[in-house]
Short mmCIF file of C-alpha atoms in Angstrom, two decimals:
data_model
loop_
_atom_site.label_atom_id
_atom_site.label_comp_id
_atom_site.label_asym_id
_atom_site.label_seq_id
_atom_site.Cartn_x
_atom_site.Cartn_y
_atom_site.Cartn_z
CA MET A 222 155.16 -156.07 43.46
CA ILE A 223 151.86 -154.56 44.46
CA GLY A 224 151.67 -152.45 47.78
CA ARG A 225 151.57 -155.89 49.88
CA TRP A 226 153.56 -154.38 52.61
CA THR A 227 150.75 -152.27 53.63
CA ARG A 228 147.79 -154.79 53.43
CA GLY A 229 147.40 -157.24 56.20
CA VAL A 230 150.28 -158.96 57.89
CA LEU A 231 153.32 -160.18 55.90
CA VAL A 232 154.68 -163.65 57.26
CA ALA A 233 158.17 -164.02 55.69
CA ILE A 234 159.26 -167.40 56.02
CA GLY A 235 162.52 -167.27 54.57
CA LEU A 236 164.19 -164.17 52.53
CA TRP A 237 167.53 -165.86 52.63
CA ALA A 238 170.60 -165.01 50.22
CA GLY A 239 172.22 -167.87 48.64
CA PRO A 240 174.04 -168.43 45.36
CA ALA A 241 172.29 -169.76 42.25
CA PRO A 242 173.34 -173.14 40.63
CA ALA A 243 175.80 -173.16 38.08
CA ILE A 244 174.98 -171.56 35.14
CA ALA A 245 174.60 -173.24 31.76
CA GLN A 246 174.10 -170.58 28.97
CA ASP A 247 173.73 -173.22 26.19
CA ASP A 248 170.53 -172.98 24.23
CA LEU A 249 168.88 -170.78 26.75
CA ASP A 250 168.34 -168.09 24.31
CA VAL A 251 165.64 -169.69 22.52
CA ALA A 252 162.01 -170.95 23.45
CA PRO A 253 161.46 -174.31 21.89
CA GLY A 254 158.04 -175.44 21.00
CA THR A 255 158.21 -178.32 23.62
CA MET A 256 160.68 -178.80 26.31
CA SER A 257 160.96 -180.58 29.67
CA LEU A 258 161.94 -179.30 32.98
CA GLN A 259 163.25 -181.18 36.02
CA VAL A 260 161.12 -180.75 39.05
CA THR A 261 160.89 -182.37 42.56
CA THR A 262 157.97 -184.55 43.67
CA ASP A 263 158.88 -185.33 47.32
CA PRO A 264 156.43 -183.62 49.89
CA SER A 265 158.09 -180.90 51.85
CA PRO A 266 157.22 -180.47 55.74
CA ILE A 267 157.42 -176.94 55.46
CA ALA A 268 155.57 -174.10 53.16
CA CYS A 269 158.45 -173.11 51.03
CA ARG A 270 162.36 -174.26 50.65
CA LYS A 271 165.60 -173.73 48.97
CA LEU A 272 166.71 -176.58 46.78
CA ASP A 273 170.22 -176.26 47.78
CA THR A 274 170.32 -180.27 47.48
CA VAL A 275 167.68 -182.64 45.94
CA ASN A 276 167.17 -186.29 46.49
CA PRO A 277 167.54 -187.69 42.96
CA ARG A 278 164.89 -190.16 43.70
CA SER A 279 162.52 -187.42 44.02
CA LEU A 280 163.11 -185.80 40.64
CA MET A 281 160.97 -186.21 37.67
CA PHE A 282 160.43 -184.29 34.22
CA ARG A 283 157.58 -182.00 33.31
CA SER A 284 156.72 -182.19 29.69
CA LEU A 285 155.84 -178.65 28.19
CA ARG A 286 154.31 -177.10 25.20
CA ARG A 287 154.64 -173.41 24.59
CA THR A 288 151.53 -171.36 24.46
CA PHE A 289 152.75 -167.97 24.35
CA ASN A 290 156.04 -166.19 23.08
CA ASP A 291 157.40 -162.78 22.28
CA ASP A 292 160.82 -162.26 20.91
CA PHE A 293 160.13 -158.30 20.82
CA ASP A 294 161.10 -158.11 17.26
CA GLU A 295 158.67 -155.61 16.92
CA HIS A 296 157.21 -152.66 19.21
CA PRO A 297 155.22 -154.60 21.92
CA LEU A 298 152.14 -152.15 21.36
CA ALA A 299 151.90 -153.33 17.75
CA THR A 300 150.93 -156.65 18.48
CA GLY A 301 148.05 -156.38 20.69
CA ARG A 302 149.51 -158.66 23.12
CA TRP A 303 150.37 -156.08 25.58
CA VAL A 304 148.52 -153.24 27.62
CA PRO A 305 150.59 -150.40 28.80
CA HIS A 306 149.07 -150.02 32.16
CA TYR A 307 147.11 -151.96 34.66
CA ALA A 308 144.04 -152.94 33.85
CA GLY A 309 142.45 -153.61 37.48
CA GLY A 310 139.32 -155.63 38.25
CA ALA A 311 136.08 -155.89 39.89
CA ALA A 312 137.17 -158.51 42.39
CA TRP A 313 139.68 -156.06 44.33
CA PRO A 314 138.29 -152.64 44.39
CA GLU A 315 141.72 -150.92 45.20
CA ALA A 316 142.83 -152.42 41.91
CA ARG A 317 141.98 -149.08 40.14
CA TYR A 318 145.72 -148.20 40.61
CA TRP A 319 145.50 -144.47 40.93
CA GLY A 320 148.08 -143.02 38.69
CA GLY A 321 148.67 -139.97 40.92
CA ASP A 322 146.90 -136.91 42.24
CA GLY A 323 143.66 -136.33 39.99
CA SER A 324 144.44 -139.22 37.58
CA ASP A 325 142.74 -142.56 37.82
CA LEU A 326 144.49 -143.74 34.59
CA LYS A 327 146.04 -146.96 36.38
CA ARG A 328 149.69 -145.84 35.98
CA LYS A 329 151.54 -146.54 39.26
CA THR A 330 151.09 -148.23 42.51
CA SER A 331 151.23 -145.53 44.81
CA ALA A 332 150.82 -147.79 48.13
CA ASN A 333 154.32 -148.95 47.30
CA GLY A 334 155.73 -145.52 47.42
CA GLU A 335 156.78 -145.76 43.48
CA GLN A 336 157.74 -142.58 42.22
CA GLN A 337 157.42 -143.09 38.56
CA ILE A 338 154.32 -142.88 36.22
CA TYR A 339 153.95 -145.47 33.44
CA VAL A 340 153.34 -143.56 30.12
CA ASP A 341 153.02 -144.79 26.39
CA PRO A 342 152.89 -142.99 23.21
CA ARG A 343 148.82 -142.31 23.78
CA TYR A 344 148.95 -141.21 27.37
CA ALA A 345 148.11 -137.60 27.72
CA GLY A 346 148.46 -137.15 31.44
CA ARG A 347 146.72 -133.63 32.45
CA ALA A 348 147.04 -132.58 28.77
CA ALA A 349 144.40 -132.53 26.34
CA THR A 350 146.51 -134.65 23.72
CA PRO A 351 148.82 -137.25 23.79
CA LEU A 352 152.37 -136.51 24.96
CA GLY A 353 154.05 -138.98 22.48
CA LEU A 354 156.19 -140.40 25.47
CA ASP A 355 157.70 -143.90 24.80
CA PRO A 356 159.39 -145.86 27.43
CA PHE A 357 159.55 -148.97 25.05
CA LYS A 358 162.78 -149.33 22.55
CA ILE A 359 163.37 -152.16 20.30
CA SER A 360 166.87 -153.06 19.11
CA ASP A 361 168.29 -156.38 17.82
CA GLY A 362 165.24 -158.47 19.09
CA VAL A 363 165.49 -156.77 22.65
CA LEU A 364 163.08 -154.81 24.24
CA SER A 365 164.25 -152.06 26.50
CA ILE A 366 161.87 -150.65 29.31
CA VAL A 367 163.60 -147.38 30.08
CA ALA A 368 162.85 -145.11 33.17
CA SER A 369 163.97 -141.55 32.98
CA ARG A 370 163.73 -138.35 35.02
CA THR A 371 160.47 -136.26 34.20
CA PRO A 372 161.14 -133.41 31.98
CA PRO A 373 160.73 -130.29 34.35
CA GLU A 374 158.18 -128.85 31.74
CA LEU A 375 156.00 -132.09 31.86
CA MET A 376 155.83 -132.52 35.73
CA PRO A 377 152.63 -130.56 36.15
CA VAL A 378 151.05 -132.53 33.59
CA LEU A 379 152.29 -135.89 34.99
CA PHE A 380 151.03 -135.23 38.54
CA ASN A 381 154.51 -134.30 39.59
CA ASN A 382 155.92 -138.06 39.35
CA GLU A 383 159.86 -137.80 39.48
CA TYR A 384 160.30 -140.44 36.70
CA ILE A 385 158.69 -141.89 33.55
CA SER A 386 158.64 -145.44 32.71
CA GLY A 387 156.99 -148.27 31.37
CA ILE A 388 154.65 -151.41 32.10
CA LEU A 389 153.18 -154.16 30.06
CA THR A 390 150.47 -156.48 31.25
CA THR A 391 148.70 -159.15 29.44
CA GLN A 392 145.14 -158.96 31.54
CA GLY A 393 142.45 -159.34 29.14
CA THR A 394 144.75 -160.82 26.11
CA PHE A 395 146.47 -163.65 27.79
CA ALA A 396 146.06 -165.56 30.97
CA GLN A 397 146.85 -169.24 31.70
CA LYS A 398 146.31 -171.65 34.70
CA HIS A 399 149.35 -173.76 35.54
CA GLY A 400 152.32 -174.07 33.45
CA TYR A 401 155.64 -172.54 33.16
CA PHE A 402 156.38 -168.80 32.82
CA GLU A 403 159.70 -167.55 31.78
CA ILE A 404 161.34 -164.23 31.03
CA ARG A 405 164.83 -163.75 29.73
CA ALA A 406 166.43 -160.42 30.85
CA LYS A 407 169.27 -158.29 32.14
CA VAL A 408 168.30 -156.97 35.53
CA PRO A 409 169.17 -153.27 35.82
CA VAL A 410 170.61 -151.65 39.07
CA GLY A 411 170.80 -148.48 40.64
CA HIS A 412 169.70 -146.49 43.47
CA ALA A 413 165.74 -146.63 43.82
CA VAL A 414 165.60 -149.02 40.52
CA TRP A 415 162.92 -151.78 40.82
CA PRO A 416 162.47 -154.20 37.92
CA ALA A 417 160.02 -157.04 37.87
CA PHE A 418 158.17 -159.88 36.06
CA TRP A 419 155.34 -161.07 38.06
CA MET A 420 151.86 -162.60 37.73
CA LEU A 421 148.29 -161.81 39.17
CA ALA A 422 144.91 -163.45 39.00
CA ASP A 423 143.07 -162.76 35.96
CA ASP A 424 139.86 -161.93 37.98
CA GLY A 425 141.37 -158.95 39.18
CA GLY A 426 141.80 -160.05 42.89
CA TRP A 427 144.88 -159.65 45.12
CA PRO A 428 146.45 -161.85 46.25
CA PRO A 429 147.63 -164.50 44.76
CA GLU A 430 150.45 -162.87 43.47
CA VAL A 431 153.67 -164.70 42.07
CA ASP A 432 156.95 -162.58 41.60
CA VAL A 433 159.16 -164.67 39.38
CA LEU A 434 161.61 -161.81 39.28
CA GLU A 435 162.46 -158.70 41.55
CA GLY A 436 165.83 -156.84 41.43
CA ARG A 437 166.73 -155.16 44.15
CA GLY A 438 168.56 -152.21 42.25
CA GLU A 439 170.81 -151.25 44.99
CA ARG A 440 172.22 -154.87 45.58
CA PRO A 441 173.66 -155.74 42.26
CA GLY A 442 173.21 -159.49 41.55
CA ASP A 443 170.53 -160.02 44.23
CA ILE A 444 167.27 -161.55 42.62
CA ALA A 445 164.28 -162.08 44.65
CA MET A 446 161.41 -164.80 43.87
CA THR A 447 158.46 -164.73 46.12
CA THR A 448 154.93 -166.21 46.41
CA HIS A 449 152.09 -164.24 48.26
CA TRP A 450 148.63 -165.65 49.39
CA ARG A 451 146.03 -164.61 51.78
CA ILE A 452 144.52 -166.65 54.39
CA PRO A 453 140.63 -166.48 54.22
CA SER A 454 139.80 -166.94 57.78
CA THR A 455 142.01 -164.22 58.96
CA GLN A 456 142.47 -162.27 55.83
CA LYS A 457 145.91 -161.87 56.49
CA ILE A 458 148.58 -161.69 53.75
CA HIS A 459 151.44 -164.44 53.87
CA SER A 460 154.71 -164.38 51.83
CA CYS A 461 157.41 -166.80 51.22
CA GLY A 462 160.34 -166.49 49.18
CA PHE A 463 164.24 -166.37 48.77
CA ASP A 464 166.93 -164.32 47.37
CA PHE A 465 169.78 -165.69 45.02
CA ALA A 466 172.79 -164.24 43.94
CA VAL A 467 173.30 -163.99 40.21
CA GLY A 468 176.52 -161.99 40.00
CA ASP A 469 176.19 -160.98 36.37
CA ALA A 470 172.42 -160.40 36.09
CA SER A 471 172.84 -156.72 35.12
CA THR A 472 175.42 -157.45 32.38
CA ALA A 473 174.38 -160.79 30.86
CA PHE A 474 170.83 -162.26 30.09
CA HIS A 475 169.49 -165.13 32.14
CA ASN A 476 166.24 -166.75 32.29
CA TYR A 477 164.07 -166.60 35.15
CA GLY A 478 160.86 -168.75 35.52
CA VAL A 479 158.14 -170.34 37.70
CA LEU A 480 156.57 -173.79 37.23
CA TRP A 481 152.97 -173.76 38.27
CA ASP A 482 151.87 -177.37 38.73
CA GLU A 483 148.89 -178.68 40.45
CA ASP A 484 150.49 -179.19 43.84
CA ARG A 485 153.32 -176.70 43.93
CA LEU A 486 155.37 -173.77 42.49
CA VAL A 487 158.80 -174.26 41.40
CA TYR A 488 161.09 -171.27 40.84
CA PHE A 489 163.83 -171.71 38.42
CA ILE A 490 167.10 -169.75 37.41
CA ASP A 491 168.57 -170.83 33.77
CA ARG A 492 165.86 -173.61 33.91
CA ARG A 493 167.48 -175.27 37.09
CA PRO A 494 165.22 -175.28 39.96
CA VAL A 495 166.19 -173.23 43.15
CA SER A 496 163.04 -173.28 45.24
CA ASP A 497 159.75 -174.44 45.48
CA ILE A 498 156.43 -174.29 47.69
CA LYS A 499 153.35 -176.09 48.06
CA VAL A 500 150.71 -174.18 46.19
CA PRO A 501 148.83 -171.86 48.84
CA ILE A 502 145.15 -171.33 49.04
CA GLY A 503 143.58 -169.06 46.44
CA PHE A 504 145.52 -170.11 43.42
CA ASP A 505 142.28 -171.04 41.70
CA ASP A 506 142.09 -168.66 38.39
CA PRO A 507 144.39 -168.22 35.56
CA MET A 508 147.08 -165.62 36.06
CA TYR A 509 148.27 -163.05 33.72
CA MET A 510 151.96 -161.39 33.43
CA ILE A 511 153.28 -158.10 33.96
CA VAL A 512 156.79 -156.83 33.50
CA ASN A 513 157.88 -153.24 34.49
CA LEU A 514 160.24 -151.02 35.65
CA ALA A 515 159.59 -148.97 38.82
CA ILE A 516 161.53 -146.28 40.61
CA GLY A 517 161.31 -145.79 44.07
CA SER A 518 160.04 -147.77 47.17
CA LYS A 519 159.09 -147.42 50.81
CA PHE A 520 159.11 -151.07 51.77
CA PHE A 521 161.09 -153.26 49.22
CA PRO A 522 164.54 -153.71 50.58
CA GLY A 523 167.26 -152.77 48.55
CA VAL A 524 164.95 -150.16 46.60
CA SER A 525 164.94 -146.70 48.38
CA GLN A 526 163.43 -143.41 47.73
CA VAL A 527 164.68 -141.39 44.67
CA ASN A 528 167.74 -139.00 45.39
CA ALA A 529 170.54 -137.55 43.51
CA ASP A 530 172.16 -140.89 43.10
CA THR A 531 169.26 -142.25 41.16
CA PRO A 532 170.22 -142.70 37.48
CA SER A 533 168.74 -140.37 35.12
CA SER A 534 167.93 -143.00 32.84
CA VAL A 535 168.15 -146.74 33.16
CA ALA A 536 166.81 -149.70 31.20
CA PHE A 537 165.37 -153.11 31.78
CA GLU A 538 166.42 -155.26 28.86
CA ILE A 539 164.13 -158.24 27.88
CA ASP A 540 165.32 -160.52 25.25
CA ARG A 541 162.00 -162.69 25.38
CA ILE A 542 158.97 -163.68 27.38
CA SER A 543 157.55 -167.26 27.06
CA VAL A 544 154.80 -169.25 28.77
CA TYR A 545 154.18 -173.31 28.48
CA GLN A 546 151.59 -175.48 29.44
CA ILE A 547 152.08 -178.78 31.04
CA ASP A 548 151.44 -181.63 28.72
CA MET A 549 150.54 -184.31 31.25
CA GLU A 550 150.31 -187.21 28.83
CA GLN A 551 153.85 -186.99 27.98
CA ALA A 552 155.32 -186.52 31.26
CA GLN A 553 158.42 -188.42 32.00
CA ARG A 554 158.90 -190.59 34.93
#
């Protein structure tokens, strides 16, 4: 999700489209205190792969215990779990996330060509007092991050960004090394619409980056799941991931997750493994979560720049976000 397309060299090992496994919705709407996920254990000769077919003898279960859960029964900023902007960090100087001309308030990732600014009720932009803009709506236990066109009278105050939207991160409030990270959401569509659920290192460095879910707003039902890392000897950025077809992703809630095990990352749709990758170099620190709705991109296929076809308002609906730690003593073989 960060402006990776302009930093270093991207090695795309396999951005292939393909159907996700058959969807089973039973019991997926809850985040149990403990659960098990089926994962692969056989060595892979390539950096990452789609799990179209799996050798049954290579499967095992990972037992998990819940460490974080938000069902969004109240406003996300009322709990203290979430921060409505990037926090940045000392390890990567560019992690200041300039909010626009004259703003150093960590409110967008300009390198991506994003055309929104992330706001919250306390954000003032260029004004002397908070503007009271709230992109976070709660209804029946569902959080909606709403992106909408910037009111014309606020354009100068908001650094001439075309849209206002919202971001939530857990940097400084929750981070974890290894475990299972999951979002249950509807993925919005539309011209220039770019929803995401992703993870960064808690020390503020980049990469590593894990994109658990990215929606290509101009390609309904197309879900991208990608890993990014850096090769220390060359400083080049490498990426590997796949696209999956989830036909009703914009109208029905589905679970999108990643299991960060000691030796591999396994991506899941509705708790069924769909791809995996050997953990790349640099995944040493705990990671925190980010969920956001960006508008506009210069480099992410399926997300273009804002034009007349971009919806005036669009919502990223999130039922819950949950995290589990691996219980190695209870792992079932």
